[in-house]
Structures are given as C-alpha cells and as structure tokens.
Coordinates of C-alpha atoms in Angstrom, one line a residue:
X264 CA 12.3 12.1 -6.1
X265 CA 8.8 12.3 -7.6
X266 CA 8.7 12.7 -11.3
X267 CA 5.6 14.4 -12.7
X268 CA 4.7 15.0 -16.3
X269 CA 5.5 18.8 -16.0
X270 CA 9.0 18.2 -14.5
X271 CA 9.8 15.6 -17.2
X272 CA 8.6 17.9 -20.0
X273 CA 10.6 20.8 -18.6
X274 CA 13.8 19.0 -19.4
X275 CA 14.2 19.3 -23.2
X276 CA 16.4 16.2 -23.3
X277 CA 13.7 14.0 -21.8
X278 CA 10.7 16.0 -23.0
X279 CA 10.2 13.9 -26.2
X280 CA 10.5 10.6 -24.3
X281 CA 8.2 11.8 -21.6
X282 CA 5.6 12.9 -24.1
X283 CA 5.8 9.5 -25.8
X284 CA 5.4 7.7 -22.5
X285 CA 2.4 9.9 -21.5
X286 CA 0.8 9.3 -24.9
X287 CA 0.9 5.6 -24.3
X288 CA -1.0 6.1 -21.1
X289 CA 1.7 5.0 -18.7
X290 CA 1.4 6.3 -15.1
X291 CA 3.4 9.5 -14.7
X292 CA 4.5 9.0 -11.1
X293 CA 7.2 7.1 -9.3
X294 CA 6.8 5.9 -5.7
X295 CA 8.8 7.7 -3.0
X296 CA 11.7 5.5 -2.0
X297 CA 11.9 4.5 1.7
X298 CA 15.4 3.1 2.0
X299 CA 14.2 -0.5 2.1
X300 CA 16.2 -3.5 0.8
X301 CA 15.3 -4.5 -2.7
X302 CA 12.8 -1.6 -3.2
X303 CA 12.0 0.0 -6.5
X304 CA 9.6 2.7 -7.5
X305 CA 6.8 1.2 -9.6
X306 CA 3.6 2.5 -11.0
X307 CA 1.0 -0.2 -12.0
X308 CA -2.2 -0.4 -13.9
X309 CA -4.6 -3.3 -13.3
X310 CA -7.7 -4.6 -11.5
X311 CA -8.1 -4.8 -7.8
X312 CA -8.6 -8.4 -6.7
X313 CA -9.1 -10.5 -3.6
X314 CA -5.9 -12.5 -3.4
X315 CA -7.5 -15.6 -1.9
X316 CA -10.0 -15.6 -4.8
X317 CA -7.3 -14.9 -7.4
X318 CA -5.1 -17.8 -6.1
X319 CA -7.6 -20.5 -5.1
X320 CA -10.9 -19.6 -6.7
X321 CA -12.5 -19.4 -3.3
X322 CA -14.2 -16.0 -3.7
X323 CA -16.2 -14.0 -1.3
X324 CA -18.7 -11.2 -2.3
X325 CA -17.2 -7.7 -2.5
X326 CA -13.6 -8.9 -2.2
X327 CA -14.4 -10.2 1.3
X328 CA -15.8 -6.9 2.6
X329 CA -12.4 -5.8 4.0
X330 CA -11.6 -9.1 5.8
X331 CA -9.3 -10.4 3.0
X332 CA -6.0 -9.3 1.7
X333 CA -6.3 -7.5 -1.6
X334 CA -4.0 -7.2 -4.5
X335 CA -3.6 -6.0 -8.0
X336 CA -3.8 -8.1 -11.2
X337 CA -1.7 -5.9 -13.4
X338 CA -2.5 -5.4 -17.0
X339 CA 0.4 -7.7 -17.9
X340 CA -1.2 -10.6 -15.9
X341 CA 1.2 -10.4 -12.9
X342 CA -0.4 -10.6 -9.4
X343 CA 0.9 -8.2 -6.8
X344 CA 0.1 -8.5 -3.1
X345 CA -0.6 -4.9 -1.9
X346 CA 0.3 -5.1 1.7
X347 CA 0.9 -1.6 2.8
X348 CA -0.4 2.0 2.6
X349 CA 1.3 5.2 3.5
X350 CA -0.1 5.0 7.1
X351 CA 2.4 3.5 9.5
X352 CA 1.6 -0.1 10.3
X353 CA -1.5 -0.2 8.2
X354 CA -2.4 -2.2 5.1
X355 CA -3.9 -1.1 1.9
X356 CA -7.3 -2.9 2.1
X357 CA -9.2 0.2 3.2
X358 CA -8.0 2.1 0.2
X359 CA -8.4 -0.7 -2.4
X360 CA -11.8 -2.1 -1.2
X361 CA -13.9 0.5 -3.0
X362 CA -12.1 -0.5 -6.2
X363 CA -12.8 -4.3 -5.9
X364 CA -13.0 -5.7 -9.5
X365 CA -12.3 -2.3 -11.0
X366 CA -9.4 -1.0 -13.0
X367 CA -7.0 1.5 -11.2
X368 CA -3.6 2.9 -11.3
X369 CA -1.3 2.5 -8.3
X370 CA 1.9 4.3 -7.5
X371 CA 4.3 2.9 -4.9
X372 CA 7.2 0.6 -4.1
X373 CA 7.8 -2.9 -5.2
X374 CA 9.8 -5.0 -2.7
X375 CA 11.1 -8.1 -4.4
X376 CA 13.5 -10.9 -3.4
X377 CA 13.5 -14.6 -4.2
X378 CA 11.1 -15.4 -1.3
X379 CA 8.4 -12.8 -2.0
X380 CA 7.2 -9.9 -4.0
X381 CA 5.0 -7.3 -2.3
X382 CA 3.8 -3.9 -3.2
X383 CA 3.5 -0.8 -0.9
X384 CA 0.8 1.4 -2.3
X385 CA 1.4 5.1 -1.9
X386 CA -1.2 6.6 -4.2
X387 CA -4.2 5.5 -6.2
X388 CA -6.4 6.9 -9.0
X389 CA -9.1 5.6 -11.3
X390 CA -7.4 6.7 -14.5
X391 CA -5.0 9.0 -16.2
X392 CA -7.4 12.0 -16.1
X393 CA -7.9 11.7 -12.3
X394 CA -5.7 13.1 -9.6
X395 CA -3.6 10.8 -7.5
X396 CA -4.9 10.3 -4.0
X397 CA -2.7 9.2 -1.1
X398 CA -3.5 5.9 0.6
X399 CA -4.8 7.2 3.9
X400 CA -8.2 5.6 4.1
X401 CA -7.2 3.4 7.1
X402 CA -6.1 6.5 9.0
X403 CA -9.2 8.4 8.2
X404 CA -11.5 5.5 9.2
X405 CA -9.5 4.9 12.4
X406 CA -9.6 8.6 13.3
X407 CA -13.3 8.8 12.7
X408 CA -13.8 6.0 15.2
X409 CA -11.1 6.7 17.8
X410 CA -10.2 10.4 17.4
X411 CA -7.0 11.9 16.1
X412 CA -3.6 10.5 17.1
X413 CA -0.2 11.1 15.7
X414 CA 0.7 7.4 16.2
X415 CA -2.6 5.5 16.1
X416 CA -1.0 2.2 16.9
X417 CA 0.2 3.4 20.3
X418 CA -3.3 4.3 21.5
X419 CA -5.5 1.8 19.6
X420 CA -7.8 -0.1 22.0
X421 CA -7.4 -3.4 20.1
X422 CA -3.6 -3.1 20.0
X423 CA -3.6 -2.4 23.8
X424 CA -5.8 -5.4 24.5
X425 CA -3.5 -7.7 22.5
X426 CA -0.4 -6.4 24.2
X427 CA -2.0 -6.7 27.6
X428 CA -2.9 -10.3 26.9
X429 CA 0.2 -11.5 25.0
X430 CA 2.9 -9.0 25.7
X431 CA 4.7 -6.7 23.3
X432 CA 6.3 -9.7 21.4
X433 CA 3.1 -11.7 21.2
X434 CA 4.3 -14.3 23.6
X435 CA 3.0 -14.4 27.1
X436 CA 5.8 -13.9 29.6
X437 CA 8.4 -12.7 27.1
X438 CA 9.3 -9.2 28.0
X439 CA 11.8 -6.7 26.7
X440 CA 15.1 -6.5 28.5
X441 CA 15.3 -3.6 31.0
X442 CA 18.1 -1.3 30.4

C-alpha cells in the first residue's frame, strides 16, 4: 500500500506524526511490495555513485557511461547496490545515470539477507519538491530502438542471439525437459 502525504494527513491519529516526518524532509513514499523474501519498503536519500568506484577507487568518467553498476551512497553513509528498476528483467542504470554524482531520493524495496543487500528502485526524484518518476528509462530507451513490445526480453535481438548460441540456460546443449 502506497502512503502519500495526503493519505497520512487524512488520518487524524497519524496526522501529527506525518507532519513531523514531512517537516524533517523524509521521503513520503513507501515502495510497492512484491512478495519477495526479506523485502521491505524503503525510501532513501543520497548520492548516485559508480559501485566499482565507490568500493575500489577505480573510477571512470560519468559513472562509466552506463557500462557499470550504479548504486546509492545514502546520507547515512551506507552503500546500496541498486540492481533493478520497475521494468521486468532490467536494471536501474538507465534511470540513475543522469544523476551520477548528484543527490536524489529513491523509493523502492530493500532485499536483505546475510549474504547480500540489494535495492530495487521503483521511483526517483531530485528532491522533496519534485514529483516521483517511475524507473522506466530502460523500457523507453529499448522501445525507441526496437519498437514497442509487452515483454521486451522475449523479442530482444541481443537476447535471441545469446539464446541461439548458448541455449535458454546459458549452457550449450542443456535444454529444457520436454513435457
């Protein structure tokens, strides 16, 4: 369930608390749950970073120009790998790249377990006065290049080439069982 400032303020019991939170500048959204193990809605504020640069110091201009995994260095210092957008089977790099080195607010889901912590970005904005925008840049860029498709990954030329060469499991000769 999405919580907006107006819905929180409408409930008199939570109105004062919501007003206090909003006054502190906290993001006023909560990511849409997907039914994943260990998921939690989480809105973040921080700076978009190149993860390789942030972890190793090996930095490329412009966050790698879209060829590197991006993340968010939250205002509290934590580093989040932002691996997914709202587009099926697409990462968040296309949405975050224009914000390389800049402060943003993200809304989405944190998936956390002892082996990893990743963030699925659902919406982004430059600041509290800006509207939230869904993370659909990959889909828009793909559609501009390839045309519209309900399931881009089923008709993508690069995906088809890889499946033709290596099979659906990525291992030559390994095929799904016929039923």
